[in-house]
Amino acid sequence: MAGLGEFALIRQFFAAAACAAPAAGVARGIGDDCALLQLPPGEQLAVSTDTQVAGVHFPAQHDPFLLAQRVLAAAASDLAAMGAAPLGFTLALTLPVADPVWLEGFARGLDTMARACQLALIGGDTTRGPLNINVTVFGSLPAGQALLRSGARPGDLLCIGGPTGEAAAALPLVLGEREPRGAADAQLLAQYWTPQPQLALGQALRGLASAALDVSDGLLADCGHIAEESQVALLIDAALVPLTGALQEAAGERALQLALSGGDDYVLAFTVAPAALPALAASGHAFHVVGRVAEGRGVHLLDPAGRDITPAAGGYQHFGGGDEQA
Ligand code: ADP
Ligand code: MG
């Protein structure tokens, strides 16, 4: 990196960050050729990587403090979806210039979300090029207890860990197509920029949920992954899909559509046997039952009369597949 210099940059903004301090499970953090993670006996390492590109995943004009939170939250959400306990993450940063103002904001945002998620920054890579951010997260969980997409069984209930659609409703604000006004818009923007990965819920679902994932590409599209991996049908009851006041205020008649297909939600969707519901309720985590699992294939949206009203389009796919929306 020109200007600041690669090593000075790493030292000043990342190695010195509070989230890079010594942490449980991290035997060696930033500074050597590899970080070393120490897992308790009987635990498996959960790993997920996530790349975000300026102009594709986030606008070129952005607040780096918010951007860092969003990028780390999106990656950490995959740990939540597996029921993993957070350990650490690496950051591979490609920057066009070493702008200290941008870096200061970015490092502060990273630290904010890292501490909220209890993830230690354990290493990374810093190069020059078009702005591109890769985060790889590491978590641990007792061997064999990961929440997979493949365990849903007919008769299970389909639940979500929170309302969907708000991040999608924030897009016109994020893209500068509309000026934010009032508390509702502030809530939509917060949902887009600073989603809170449901790590505690994910861990509480171990041994209770039969299948789980995090909703990043839209509720219908992501439920399709559970249906496919589990070889079942998922029936979503349109009347049970929660719509927040902020979503309804911003999206009006399109609120349900955004809640079903919007994307960027980072809440968990999971299936659970009815017998496990009391234990789940006793865990104290909020959740919404939105449907059920049946014999068959695919995801079906049902109206109150039980009629199939599934829309044609699915979620967002980068390389098409015939059903991209954006
Ligand atoms: P190497 O050349 O061996 O890959 P680097 O010189 O790229 O190592 O990085 C030196 C140390 O700084 C390594 O421990 C690496 O993990 C860490 N590091 C590099 N970039 C970042 C970053 N953006 N955030 C956190 N740690 C970083
Ligand atoms: Mg390197």
GROMACS .gro file of N, CA, C and O and ligand atoms in nm, residues 6-7 9-11 13-15 20 29-35 89-93 106 110 121-127, ligand 1:
model
  147
    6GLU      N    1   0.182  -0.064   0.422
    6GLU     CA    2   0.101  -0.180   0.458
    6GLU      C    3   0.114  -0.217   0.605
    6GLU      O    4   0.016  -0.238   0.674
    7PHE      N    5   0.239  -0.223   0.653
    7PHE     CA    6   0.256  -0.275   0.790
    7PHE      C    7   0.214  -0.174   0.895
    7PHE      O    8   0.154  -0.211   0.996
    9LEU      N    9  -0.017   0.041   0.849
    9LEU     CA   10  -0.164   0.039   0.841
    9LEU      C   11  -0.221  -0.076   0.925
    9LEU      O   12  -0.313  -0.059   1.005
   10ILE      N   13  -0.165  -0.195   0.907
   10ILE     CA   14  -0.213  -0.312   0.981
   10ILE      C   15  -0.197  -0.288   1.131
   10ILE      O   16  -0.287  -0.313   1.210
   11ARG      N   17  -0.078  -0.237   1.168
   11ARG     CA   18  -0.050  -0.215   1.310
   11ARG      C   19  -0.147  -0.114   1.369
   11ARG      O   20  -0.211  -0.139   1.471
   13PHE      N   21  -0.440   0.025   1.260
   13PHE     CA   22  -0.585   0.014   1.255
   13PHE      C   23  -0.638  -0.123   1.295
   13PHE      O   24  -0.751  -0.136   1.339
   14PHE      N   25  -0.559  -0.227   1.278
   14PHE     CA   26  -0.614  -0.361   1.302
   14PHE      C   27  -0.546  -0.433   1.418
   14PHE      O   28  -0.614  -0.477   1.511
   15ALA      N   29  -0.413  -0.444   1.418
   15ALA     CA   30  -0.347  -0.514   1.528
   15ALA      C   31  -0.373  -0.443   1.662
   15ALA      O   32  -0.379  -0.507   1.767
   20ALA      N   33  -0.870  -0.722   1.849
   20ALA     CA   34  -0.753  -0.807   1.818
   20ALA      C   35  -0.677  -0.845   1.945
   20ALA      O   36  -0.572  -0.910   1.937
   29GLY      N   37  -0.269  -1.473   1.766
   29GLY     CA   38  -0.349  -1.385   1.681
   29GLY      C   39  -0.267  -1.321   1.572
   29GLY      O   40  -0.179  -1.385   1.513
   30ILE      N   41  -0.293  -1.194   1.543
   30ILE     CA   42  -0.222  -1.121   1.437
   30ILE      C   43  -0.072  -1.118   1.464
   30ILE      O   44  -0.029  -1.101   1.578
   31GLY      N   45   0.009  -1.133   1.358
   31GLY     CA   46   0.152  -1.110   1.372
   31GLY      C   47   0.241  -1.220   1.321
   31GLY      O   48   0.358  -1.198   1.296
   32ASP      N   49   0.189  -1.339   1.307
   32ASP     CA   50   0.273  -1.447   1.252
   32ASP      C   51   0.215  -1.489   1.117
   32ASP      O   52   0.125  -1.425   1.064
   33ASP      N   53   0.266  -1.597   1.061
   33ASP     CA   54   0.219  -1.639   0.929
   33ASP      C   55   0.079  -1.700   0.934
   33ASP      O   56   0.005  -1.694   0.836
   34CYS      N   57   0.047  -1.761   1.044
   34CYS     CA   58  -0.088  -1.812   1.067
   34CYS      C   59  -0.134  -1.773   1.206
   34CYS      O   60  -0.052  -1.757   1.296
   35ALA      N   61  -0.263  -1.760   1.223
   35ALA     CA   62  -0.320  -1.755   1.358
   35ALA      C   63  -0.338  -1.900   1.404
   35ALA      O   64  -0.347  -1.992   1.322
   89PHE      N   65  -1.215  -1.411   1.356
   89PHE     CA   66  -1.231  -1.387   1.212
   89PHE      C   67  -1.104  -1.329   1.154
   89PHE      O   68  -1.023  -1.269   1.224
   90THR      N   69  -1.086  -1.351   1.023
   90THR     CA   70  -0.978  -1.285   0.950
   90THR      C   71  -1.041  -1.183   0.856
   90THR      O   72  -1.157  -1.196   0.815
   91LEU      N   73  -0.963  -1.083   0.821
   91LEU     CA   74  -1.009  -0.973   0.737
   91LEU      C   75  -0.914  -0.957   0.619
   91LEU      O   76  -0.797  -0.922   0.639
   92ALA      N   77  -0.959  -0.985   0.499
   92ALA     CA   78  -0.878  -0.960   0.380
   92ALA      C   79  -0.934  -0.836   0.312
   92ALA      O   80  -1.047  -0.836   0.261
   93LEU      N   81  -0.853  -0.731   0.315
   93LEU     CA   82  -0.899  -0.599   0.274
   93LEU      C   83  -0.824  -0.557   0.147
   93LEU      O   84  -0.701  -0.554   0.146
  106PHE      N   85  -1.369   0.256   0.952
  106PHE     CA   86  -1.387   0.112   0.925
  106PHE      C   87  -1.342   0.029   1.046
  106PHE      O   88  -1.413  -0.062   1.090
  110LEU      N   89  -1.569  -0.214   1.272
  110LEU     CA   90  -1.530  -0.355   1.285
  110LEU      C   91  -1.525  -0.394   1.433
  110LEU      O   92  -1.575  -0.498   1.475
  121LEU      N   93  -1.046  -1.058   1.615
  121LEU     CA   94  -0.974  -1.041   1.488
  121LEU      C   95  -0.840  -1.111   1.500
  121LEU      O   96  -0.757  -1.074   1.584
  122ILE      N   97  -0.818  -1.216   1.419
  122ILE     CA   98  -0.699  -1.300   1.438
  122ILE      C   99  -0.600  -1.293   1.322
  122ILE      O  100  -0.494  -1.354   1.328
  123GLY      N  101  -0.633  -1.217   1.216
  123GLY     CA  102  -0.539  -1.206   1.105
  123GLY      C  103  -0.608  -1.151   0.983
  123GLY      O  104  -0.724  -1.110   0.990
  124GLY      N  105  -0.534  -1.149   0.873
  124GLY     CA  106  -0.592  -1.097   0.751
  124GLY      C  107  -0.491  -1.076   0.643
  124GLY      O  108  -0.382  -1.136   0.646
  125ASP      N  109  -0.527  -0.992   0.549
  125ASP     CA  110  -0.438  -0.961   0.439
  125ASP      C  111  -0.477  -0.822   0.391
  125ASP      O  112  -0.595  -0.784   0.397
  126THR      N  113  -0.379  -0.745   0.346
  126THR     CA  114  -0.406  -0.608   0.305
  126THR      C  115  -0.339  -0.584   0.170
  126THR      O  116  -0.217  -0.598   0.160
  127THR      N  117  -0.419  -0.552   0.070
  127THR     CA  118  -0.365  -0.532  -0.065
  127THR      C  119  -0.431  -0.411  -0.130
  127THR      O  120  -0.532  -0.359  -0.079
  327ADP     P1  121   0.204  -1.279   0.514
  327ADP     O1  122   0.288  -1.201   0.421
  327ADP     O2  123   0.276  -1.384   0.592
  327ADP     O3  124   0.076  -1.328   0.454
  327ADP     P2  125   0.116  -1.025   0.601
  327ADP     O4  126   0.239  -0.945   0.589
  327ADP     O5  127   0.016  -1.018   0.493
  327ADP     O6  128   0.158  -1.176   0.629
  327ADP     O7  129   0.044  -0.987   0.737
  327ADP     C1  130   0.116  -0.976   0.859
  327ADP     C2  131   0.024  -1.008   0.974
  327ADP     O8  132  -0.082  -0.913   0.978
  327ADP     C3  133  -0.040  -1.147   0.962
  327ADP     O9  134  -0.053  -1.200   1.091
  327ADP     C4  135  -0.176  -1.115   0.904
  327ADP    O10  136  -0.271  -1.211   0.943
  327ADP     C5  137  -0.204  -0.978   0.964
  327ADP     N1  138  -0.292  -0.893   0.880
  327ADP     C6  139  -0.267  -0.847   0.755
  327ADP     N2  140  -0.368  -0.767   0.711
  327ADP     C7  141  -0.458  -0.762   0.810
  327ADP     C8  142  -0.584  -0.698   0.827
  327ADP     N3  143  -0.640  -0.621   0.731
  327ADP     N4  144  -0.650  -0.716   0.943
  327ADP     C9  145  -0.596  -0.794   1.039
  327ADP     N5  146  -0.478  -0.856   1.032
  327ADP    C10  147  -0.409  -0.840   0.919
   0.00000   0.00000   0.00000
